[in-house]
Short mmCIF file of C-alpha atoms and ligand atoms in Angstrom, two decimals:
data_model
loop_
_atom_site.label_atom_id
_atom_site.label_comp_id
_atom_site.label_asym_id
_atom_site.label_seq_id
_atom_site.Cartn_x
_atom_site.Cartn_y
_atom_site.Cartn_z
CA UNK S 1 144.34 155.02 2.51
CA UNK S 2 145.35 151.70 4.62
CA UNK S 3 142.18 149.36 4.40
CA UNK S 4 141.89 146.83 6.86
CA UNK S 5 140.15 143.18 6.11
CA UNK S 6 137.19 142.99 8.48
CA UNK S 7 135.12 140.32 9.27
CA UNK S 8 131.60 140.98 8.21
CA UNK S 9 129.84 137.32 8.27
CA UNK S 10 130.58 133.89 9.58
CA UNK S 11 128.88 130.51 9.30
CA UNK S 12 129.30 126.74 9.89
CA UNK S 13 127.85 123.55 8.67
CA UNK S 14 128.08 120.03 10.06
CA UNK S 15 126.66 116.84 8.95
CA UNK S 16 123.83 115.90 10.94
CA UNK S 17 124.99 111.95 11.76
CA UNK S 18 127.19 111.73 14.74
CA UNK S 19 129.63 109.09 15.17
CA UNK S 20 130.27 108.21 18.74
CA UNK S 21 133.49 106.62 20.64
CA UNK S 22 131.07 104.05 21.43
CA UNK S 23 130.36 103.08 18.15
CA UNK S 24 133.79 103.53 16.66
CA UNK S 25 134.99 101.05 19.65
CA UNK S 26 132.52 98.19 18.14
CA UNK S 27 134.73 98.57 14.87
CA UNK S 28 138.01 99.50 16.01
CA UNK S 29 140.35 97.44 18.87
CA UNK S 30 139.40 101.32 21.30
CA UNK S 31 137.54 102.71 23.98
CA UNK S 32 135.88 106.00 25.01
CA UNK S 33 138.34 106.52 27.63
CA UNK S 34 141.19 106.08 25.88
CA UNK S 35 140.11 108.48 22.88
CA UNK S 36 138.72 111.44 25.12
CA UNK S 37 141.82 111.25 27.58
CA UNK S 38 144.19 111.13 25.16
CA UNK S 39 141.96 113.64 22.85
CA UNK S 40 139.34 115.08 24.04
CA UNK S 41 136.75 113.72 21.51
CA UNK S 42 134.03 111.95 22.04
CA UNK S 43 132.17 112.10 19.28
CA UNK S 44 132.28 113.59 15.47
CA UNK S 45 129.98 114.54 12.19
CA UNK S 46 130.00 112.12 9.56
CA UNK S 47 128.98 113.67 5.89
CA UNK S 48 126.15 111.81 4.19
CA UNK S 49 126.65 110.08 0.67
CA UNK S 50 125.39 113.19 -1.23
CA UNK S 51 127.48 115.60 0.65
CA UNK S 52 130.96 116.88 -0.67
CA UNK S 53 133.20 119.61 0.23
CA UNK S 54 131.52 122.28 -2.12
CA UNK S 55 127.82 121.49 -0.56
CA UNK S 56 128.89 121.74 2.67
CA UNK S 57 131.18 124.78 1.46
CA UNK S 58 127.62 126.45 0.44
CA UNK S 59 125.91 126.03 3.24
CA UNK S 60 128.10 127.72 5.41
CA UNK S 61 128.94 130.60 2.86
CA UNK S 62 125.23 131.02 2.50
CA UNK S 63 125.02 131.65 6.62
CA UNK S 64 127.97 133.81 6.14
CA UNK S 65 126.52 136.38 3.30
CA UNK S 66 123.21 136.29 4.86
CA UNK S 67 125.15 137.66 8.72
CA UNK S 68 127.03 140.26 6.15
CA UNK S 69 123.75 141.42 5.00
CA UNK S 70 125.53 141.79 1.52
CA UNK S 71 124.70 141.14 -2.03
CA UNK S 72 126.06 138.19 -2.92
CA UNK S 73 127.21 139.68 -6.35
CA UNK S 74 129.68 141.82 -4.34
CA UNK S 75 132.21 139.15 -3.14
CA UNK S 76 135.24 139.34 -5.74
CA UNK S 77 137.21 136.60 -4.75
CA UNK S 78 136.59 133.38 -3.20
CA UNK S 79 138.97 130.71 -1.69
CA UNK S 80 138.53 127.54 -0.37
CA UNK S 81 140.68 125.52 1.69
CA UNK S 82 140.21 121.60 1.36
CA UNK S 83 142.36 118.57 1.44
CA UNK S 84 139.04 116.53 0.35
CA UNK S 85 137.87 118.48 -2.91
CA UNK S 86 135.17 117.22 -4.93
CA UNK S 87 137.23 116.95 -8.00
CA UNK S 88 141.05 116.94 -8.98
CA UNK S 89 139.51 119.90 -11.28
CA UNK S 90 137.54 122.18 -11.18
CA UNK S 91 138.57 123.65 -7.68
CA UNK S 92 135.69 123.41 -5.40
CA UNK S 93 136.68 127.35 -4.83
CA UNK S 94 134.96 127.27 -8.84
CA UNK S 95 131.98 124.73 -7.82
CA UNK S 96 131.35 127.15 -4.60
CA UNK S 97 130.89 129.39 -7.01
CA UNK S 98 128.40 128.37 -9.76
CA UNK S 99 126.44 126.93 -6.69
CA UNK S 100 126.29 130.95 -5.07
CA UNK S 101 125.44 132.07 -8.75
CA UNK S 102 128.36 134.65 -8.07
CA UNK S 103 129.55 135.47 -11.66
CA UNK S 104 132.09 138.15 -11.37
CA UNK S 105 134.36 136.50 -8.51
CA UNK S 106 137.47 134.76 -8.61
CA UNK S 107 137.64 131.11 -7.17
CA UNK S 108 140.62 129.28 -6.43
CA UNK S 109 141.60 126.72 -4.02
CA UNK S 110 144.37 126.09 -1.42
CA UNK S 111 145.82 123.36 -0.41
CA UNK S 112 147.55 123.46 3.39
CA UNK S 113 145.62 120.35 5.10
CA UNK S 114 144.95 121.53 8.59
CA UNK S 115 146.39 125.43 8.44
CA UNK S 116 144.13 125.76 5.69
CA UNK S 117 141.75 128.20 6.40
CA UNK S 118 144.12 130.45 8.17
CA UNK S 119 146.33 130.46 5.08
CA UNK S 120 142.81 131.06 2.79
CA UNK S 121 142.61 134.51 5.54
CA UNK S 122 146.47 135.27 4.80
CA UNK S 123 146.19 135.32 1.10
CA UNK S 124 142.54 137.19 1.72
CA UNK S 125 144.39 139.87 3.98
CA UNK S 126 146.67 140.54 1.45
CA UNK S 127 144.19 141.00 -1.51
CA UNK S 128 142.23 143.34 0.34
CA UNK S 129 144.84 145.26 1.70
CA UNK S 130 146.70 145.71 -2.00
CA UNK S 131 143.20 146.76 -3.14
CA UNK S 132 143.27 144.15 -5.33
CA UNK S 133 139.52 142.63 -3.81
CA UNK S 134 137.17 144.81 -1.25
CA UNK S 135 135.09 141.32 -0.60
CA UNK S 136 136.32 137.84 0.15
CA UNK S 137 134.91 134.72 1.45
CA UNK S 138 137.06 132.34 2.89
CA UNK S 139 136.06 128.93 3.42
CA UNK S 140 137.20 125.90 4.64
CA UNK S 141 135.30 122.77 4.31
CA UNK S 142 136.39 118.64 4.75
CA UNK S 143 134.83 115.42 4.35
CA UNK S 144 137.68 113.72 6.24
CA UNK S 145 135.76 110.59 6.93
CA UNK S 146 136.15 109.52 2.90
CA UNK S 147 140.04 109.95 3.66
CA UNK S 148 140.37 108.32 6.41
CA UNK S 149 141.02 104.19 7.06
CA UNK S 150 137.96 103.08 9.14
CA UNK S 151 140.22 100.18 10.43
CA UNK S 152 143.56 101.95 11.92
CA UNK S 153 142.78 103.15 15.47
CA UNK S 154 145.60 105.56 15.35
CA UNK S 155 143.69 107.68 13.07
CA UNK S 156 139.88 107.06 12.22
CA UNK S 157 139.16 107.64 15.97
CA UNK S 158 140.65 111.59 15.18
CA UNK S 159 138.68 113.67 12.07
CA UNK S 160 135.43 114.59 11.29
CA UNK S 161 133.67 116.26 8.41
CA UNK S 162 132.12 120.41 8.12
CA UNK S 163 132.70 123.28 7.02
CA UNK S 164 133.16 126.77 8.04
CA UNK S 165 132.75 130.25 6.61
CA UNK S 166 134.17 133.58 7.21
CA UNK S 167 133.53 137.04 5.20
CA UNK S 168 135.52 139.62 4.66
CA UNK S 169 135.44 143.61 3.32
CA UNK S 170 137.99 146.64 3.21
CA UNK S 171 137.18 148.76 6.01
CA UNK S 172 138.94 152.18 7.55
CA UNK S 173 138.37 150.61 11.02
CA UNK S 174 141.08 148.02 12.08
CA UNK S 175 139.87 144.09 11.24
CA UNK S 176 142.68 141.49 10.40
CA UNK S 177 145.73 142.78 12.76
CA UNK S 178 148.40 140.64 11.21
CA UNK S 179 148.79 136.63 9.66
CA UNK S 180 151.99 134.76 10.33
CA UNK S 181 152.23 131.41 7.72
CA UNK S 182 154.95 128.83 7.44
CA UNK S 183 155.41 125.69 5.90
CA UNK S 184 158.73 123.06 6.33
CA UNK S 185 158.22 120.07 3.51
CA UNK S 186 160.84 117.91 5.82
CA UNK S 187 158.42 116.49 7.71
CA UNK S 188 156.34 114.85 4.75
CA UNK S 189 156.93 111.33 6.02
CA UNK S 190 154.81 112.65 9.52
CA UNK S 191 151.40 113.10 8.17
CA UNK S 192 150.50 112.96 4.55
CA UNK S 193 147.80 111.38 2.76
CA UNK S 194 148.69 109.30 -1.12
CA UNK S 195 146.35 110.84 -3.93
CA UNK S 196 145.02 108.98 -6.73
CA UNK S 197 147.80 109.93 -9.04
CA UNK S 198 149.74 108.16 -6.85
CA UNK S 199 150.73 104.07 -7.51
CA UNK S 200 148.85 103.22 -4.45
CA UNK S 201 145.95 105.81 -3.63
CA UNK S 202 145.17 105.41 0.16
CA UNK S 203 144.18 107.01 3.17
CA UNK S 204 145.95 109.36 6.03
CA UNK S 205 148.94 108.22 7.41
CA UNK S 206 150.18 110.00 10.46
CA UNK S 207 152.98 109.36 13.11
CA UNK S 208 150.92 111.16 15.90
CA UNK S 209 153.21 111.20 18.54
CA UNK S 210 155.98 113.12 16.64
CA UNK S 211 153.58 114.83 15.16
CA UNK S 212 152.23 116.13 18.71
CA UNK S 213 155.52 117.17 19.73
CA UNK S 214 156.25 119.03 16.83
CA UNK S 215 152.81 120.80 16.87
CA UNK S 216 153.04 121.77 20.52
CA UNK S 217 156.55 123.24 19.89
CA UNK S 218 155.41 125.24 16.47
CA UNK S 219 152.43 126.43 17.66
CA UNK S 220 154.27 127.88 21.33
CA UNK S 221 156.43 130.03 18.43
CA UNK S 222 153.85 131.10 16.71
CA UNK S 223 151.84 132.67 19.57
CA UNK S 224 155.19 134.56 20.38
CA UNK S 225 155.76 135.91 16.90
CA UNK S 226 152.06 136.83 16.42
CA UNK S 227 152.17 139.17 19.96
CA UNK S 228 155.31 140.45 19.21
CA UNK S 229 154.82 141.78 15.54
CA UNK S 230 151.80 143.38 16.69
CA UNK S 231 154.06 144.87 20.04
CA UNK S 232 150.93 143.12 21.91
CA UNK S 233 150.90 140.85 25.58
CA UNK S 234 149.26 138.20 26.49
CA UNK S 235 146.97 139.98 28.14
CA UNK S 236 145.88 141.81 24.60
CA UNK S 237 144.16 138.56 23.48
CA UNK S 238 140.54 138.27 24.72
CA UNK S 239 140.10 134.86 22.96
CA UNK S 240 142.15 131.74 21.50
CA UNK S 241 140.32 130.00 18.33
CA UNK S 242 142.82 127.04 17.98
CA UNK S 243 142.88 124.48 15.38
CA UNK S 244 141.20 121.57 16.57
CA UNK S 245 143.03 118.65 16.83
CA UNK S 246 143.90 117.44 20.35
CA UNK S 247 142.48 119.31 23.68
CA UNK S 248 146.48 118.65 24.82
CA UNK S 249 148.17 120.49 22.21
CA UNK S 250 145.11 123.39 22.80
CA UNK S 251 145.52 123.13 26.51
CA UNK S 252 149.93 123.58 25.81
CA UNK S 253 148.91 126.77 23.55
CA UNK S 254 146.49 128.59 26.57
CA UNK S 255 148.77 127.93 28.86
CA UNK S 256 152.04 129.29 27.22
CA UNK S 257 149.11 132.69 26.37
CA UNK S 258 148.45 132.98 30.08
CA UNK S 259 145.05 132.14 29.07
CA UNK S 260 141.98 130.57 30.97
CA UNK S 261 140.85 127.39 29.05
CA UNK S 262 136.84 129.59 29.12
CA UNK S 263 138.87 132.09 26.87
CA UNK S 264 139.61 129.32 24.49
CA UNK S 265 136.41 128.33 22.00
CA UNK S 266 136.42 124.49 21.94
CA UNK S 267 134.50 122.51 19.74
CA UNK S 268 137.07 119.15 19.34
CA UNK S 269 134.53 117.11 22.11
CA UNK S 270 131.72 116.63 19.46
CA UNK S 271 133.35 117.42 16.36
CA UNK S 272 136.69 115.46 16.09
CA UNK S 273 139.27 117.51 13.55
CA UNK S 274 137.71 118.64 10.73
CA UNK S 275 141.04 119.94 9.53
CA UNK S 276 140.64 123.34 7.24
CA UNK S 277 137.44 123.56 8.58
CA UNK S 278 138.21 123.71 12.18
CA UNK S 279 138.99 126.68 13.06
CA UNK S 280 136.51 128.49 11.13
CA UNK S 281 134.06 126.46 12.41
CA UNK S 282 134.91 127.49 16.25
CA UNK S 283 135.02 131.23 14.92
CA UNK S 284 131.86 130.88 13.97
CA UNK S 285 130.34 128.93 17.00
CA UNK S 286 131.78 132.04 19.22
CA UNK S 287 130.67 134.57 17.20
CA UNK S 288 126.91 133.40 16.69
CA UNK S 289 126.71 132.22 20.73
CA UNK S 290 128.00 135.71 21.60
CA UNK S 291 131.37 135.05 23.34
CA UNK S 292 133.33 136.46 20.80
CA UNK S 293 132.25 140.24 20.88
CA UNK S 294 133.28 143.45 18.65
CA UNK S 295 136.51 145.20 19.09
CA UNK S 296 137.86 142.15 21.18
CA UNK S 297 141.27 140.75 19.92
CA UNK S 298 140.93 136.86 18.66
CA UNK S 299 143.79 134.84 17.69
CA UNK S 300 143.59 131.99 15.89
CA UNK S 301 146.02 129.44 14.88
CA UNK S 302 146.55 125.80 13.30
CA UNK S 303 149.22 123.55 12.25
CA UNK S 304 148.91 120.63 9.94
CA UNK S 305 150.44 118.22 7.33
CA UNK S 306 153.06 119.77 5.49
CA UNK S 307 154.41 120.90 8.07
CA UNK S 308 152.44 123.69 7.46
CA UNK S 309 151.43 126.31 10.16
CA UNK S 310 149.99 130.00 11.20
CA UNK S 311 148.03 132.74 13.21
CA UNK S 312 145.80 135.80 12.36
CA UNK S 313 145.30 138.30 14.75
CA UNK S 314 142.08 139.92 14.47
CA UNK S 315 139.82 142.68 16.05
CA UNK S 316 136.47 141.58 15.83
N1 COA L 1 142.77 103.17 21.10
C1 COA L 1 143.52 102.49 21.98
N2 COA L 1 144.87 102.48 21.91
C2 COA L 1 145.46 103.15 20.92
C3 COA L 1 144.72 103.87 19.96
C4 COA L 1 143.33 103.85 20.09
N3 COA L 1 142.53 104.52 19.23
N4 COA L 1 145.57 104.45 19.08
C5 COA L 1 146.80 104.11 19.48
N5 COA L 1 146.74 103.32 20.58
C6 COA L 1 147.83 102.72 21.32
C7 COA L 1 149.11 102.61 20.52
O1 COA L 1 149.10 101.43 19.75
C8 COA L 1 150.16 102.60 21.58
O2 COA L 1 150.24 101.30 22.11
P1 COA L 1 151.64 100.68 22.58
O3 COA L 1 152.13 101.57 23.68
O4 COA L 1 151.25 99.31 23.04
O5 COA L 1 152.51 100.72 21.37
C9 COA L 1 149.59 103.52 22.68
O6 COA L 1 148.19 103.57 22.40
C10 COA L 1 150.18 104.91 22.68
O7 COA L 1 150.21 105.42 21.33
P2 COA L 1 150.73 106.86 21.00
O8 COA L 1 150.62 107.07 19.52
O9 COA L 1 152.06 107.09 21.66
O10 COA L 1 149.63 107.74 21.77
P3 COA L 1 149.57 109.28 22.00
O11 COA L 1 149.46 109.59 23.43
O12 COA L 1 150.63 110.01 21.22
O13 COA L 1 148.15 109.66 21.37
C11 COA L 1 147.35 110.69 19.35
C12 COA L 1 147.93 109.44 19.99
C13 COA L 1 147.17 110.44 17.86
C14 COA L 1 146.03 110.97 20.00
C15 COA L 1 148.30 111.87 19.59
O14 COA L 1 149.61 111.50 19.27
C16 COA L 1 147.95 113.08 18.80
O15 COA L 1 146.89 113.68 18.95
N6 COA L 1 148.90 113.54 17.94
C17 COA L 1 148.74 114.74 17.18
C18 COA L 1 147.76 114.50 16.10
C19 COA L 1 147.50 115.71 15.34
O16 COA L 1 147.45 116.78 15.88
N7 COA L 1 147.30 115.47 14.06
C20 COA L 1 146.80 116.40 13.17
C21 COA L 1 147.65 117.57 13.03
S1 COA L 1 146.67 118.60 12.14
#
C-alpha cells in the first residue's frame, strides 16, 4: 500500500504589535519608500516579552489539530523548524510538546533558517510514507526580532516574528506530490547569524545583494526540478506559496511559473520574513480565506541561510 502525506489542518499565529516603516525610519537612517520598493514590506509583527518560539509554536498547532478534527493524542511525531529556539536544549519540538500534553510523540527540531519548514514537510513526507508515523505536525515558528540588530538598516527593516502550522496523516488519496531539499555550506559568509557558543554572540549578518542573486537563481531551478520529477507544466500549479522574503525574488519565481502574481499567496506587505515560519504561515492564510481549494496543486518553496533551499508539491 503507497500512503500519501495529506494535509489535514493548518494554522498561524502572529504577534499582535505591528511595527511600521514609519516607525522603524524614526530609529533607523530609512524610509517607507525605500523599504516597500525595494521589498515590499511595510510593516511586520513584533513578539511580546513573554512570547517565544514554542508559545507561538502552540498556538498555531492548536488551530491546526482543532481544523484536523483529531485527537491530539494521535500525532506521533512532531518537528519544529526554528532558528530562534527557546533554549539551546530542550528542542522547542520537546517544549511544543509538554505544552500539547501529547505524550506518545516524538519531538525534534530542525535547523535550516529560512527553508525550514519545507525541510520539517520533507523529513514528515518521508516518515509517513516509510510507515514509520501516520500523524505529523510540522511547525515552523520565529521570533526574529530578538536576532536581529535594531540599528543596521540593511537588515532590521527585513524579519518579523510568527508562526505557522501544518498537519499531516497517511492517506490512500494523493497529498504531498514530491519535496526537493538542498543545502551548499559555501556560502556561510552570505547570511549567518553567531550563537552564544560563539566568542562574540551577535545578531544576523547578511550580504543581501548576493544573497538576492543567488536566491533568484536557486529558486528558478528549483521550480524546474519540482515540475519535472512530477512530469508536470506550469500550467499544473494552481498556486505558488513562496517563502517570504522579498516581493522581487517572489515576483522572479511567478514569472519564470507562467504564473499570475493573484495565483501567488502574499503575506511579506504586513508581515516582513518570518523565516521558517513564512511559508507556513501563507499556507495557512490561503487555506482558511478559501483560495487554496481541495485537489488543487500548491507549490511551495524557500531558500535561506545555509545556503539551504526546497519545494513540496502538494494536492490539497
Ligand atoms: N534604507 C535606505 N537605504 C538602505 C537601506 C535601508 N533600509 N539598506 C541599505 N540601504 C542602502 C545601501 O547602503 C546602499 O547604499 P549605497 O548605494 O550608497 O552603498 C543602497 O541602499 C543599495 O543597497 P543594496 O544592498 O544594494 O540594496 P538592494 O537593492 O540589494 O536591497 C535588500 C537590499 C536587502 C532589500 C535585498 O538585497 C534583498 O532583499 N536581498 C535578499 C534578502 C533575502 O532574501 N534574505 C533572506 C533570505 S532567506
Amino acid at each position: 500500500m503507497t500512503y500519501y502525506s495529506k494535509v489535514i489542518g493548518t494554522g498561524g499565529y502572529l504577534p499582535e504589535k505591528i511595527l511600521t516603516n514609519e516607525e522603524l525610519s524614526e530609529t533607523v537612517d530609512t524610509s517607507d519608500s525605500w523599504i516597500y520598493e525595494r521589498t515590499g514590506i511595510k510593516s511586520r509583527r513584533i513578539a511580546a516579552a513573554d512570547e517565544t518560539s514554542s508559545s507561538m509554536a502552540e498556538i498555531a498547532a492548536r488551530q491546526a489539530i482543532e481544523m484536523a478534527g483529531i485527537d491530539p493524542e494521535t500525532i506521533d511525531l512532531i518537528i519544529v523548524a526554528t532558528g530562534t529556539p527557546d533554549r539551546v536544549y530542550p528542542s522547542t519540538g520537546c517544549l511544543l510538546q509538554k505544552r500539547l500534553g501529547v505524550k506518545h510523540a516524538v519531538a525534534f527540531d530542525i535547523q535550516a533558517a529560512c527553508s525550514g519548514s519545507i525541510f520539517g514537510l520533507s523529513i514528515a513526507d518521508q516518515y509517513i510514507k516509510s510507515g514509520t508515523a501516520k500523524t505529523v505536525l510540522v511547525v515552523g515558528s520565529e521570533v526574529c526580532s530578538r536576532i536581529v540588530d535594531w540599528t543596521d538598516r540593511t537588515t532590521c527593516i527585513l524579519f518579523g516574528d510568527g508562526a505557522g502550522a501544518v498537519l499531516l496523516t497517511a492517506a490512500e488519496e494523493k497529498g504531498i506530490l514530491s519535496t526537493h531539499i538542498h543545502s551548499d555550506g559555501e556560502y556561510e559568509e552570505l547570511l549567518y547569524c553567531p550563537t552564544s557558543t560563539e566568542q562574540k554572540a551577535g545578531y544576523i549578518s547578511m550580504r543581501g545583494n548576493e544573497v538576492f542573486k543567488v536566491a533568484v537563481n536557486t529558486l528558478g531551478r528549483i521550480v524546474d526540478e519540482t515540475l519535472e520529477a512530477n512530469d508536470l507544466g506550469q500550467e499544473h500549479i494552481d498556486w505558488l506559496v513562496p517563502h517570504q522574503a522579498n516581493s522581487r525574488i517572489i515576483a522572479a519565481t511567478a514569472k519564470k511559473l507562467k504564473l499570475s502574481m493573484d495565483q501567488v499567496i502574499m503575506t511579506l506587505e504586513n508581515q516582513g520574513n518570518t523565516s521558517s515560519a513564512s511559508v507556513l504561515l501563507a499556507f495557512n492564510e490561503g487555506v482558511r480565506d478559501g483560495r487554496i481549494q481541495r485537489g488543487q496543486v500548491v507549490l511551495l518553496e524557500a531558500f535561506g541561510a545555509g545556503f539551504t533551499w526546497g519545494s513540496a508539491l502538494i494536492k490539497y
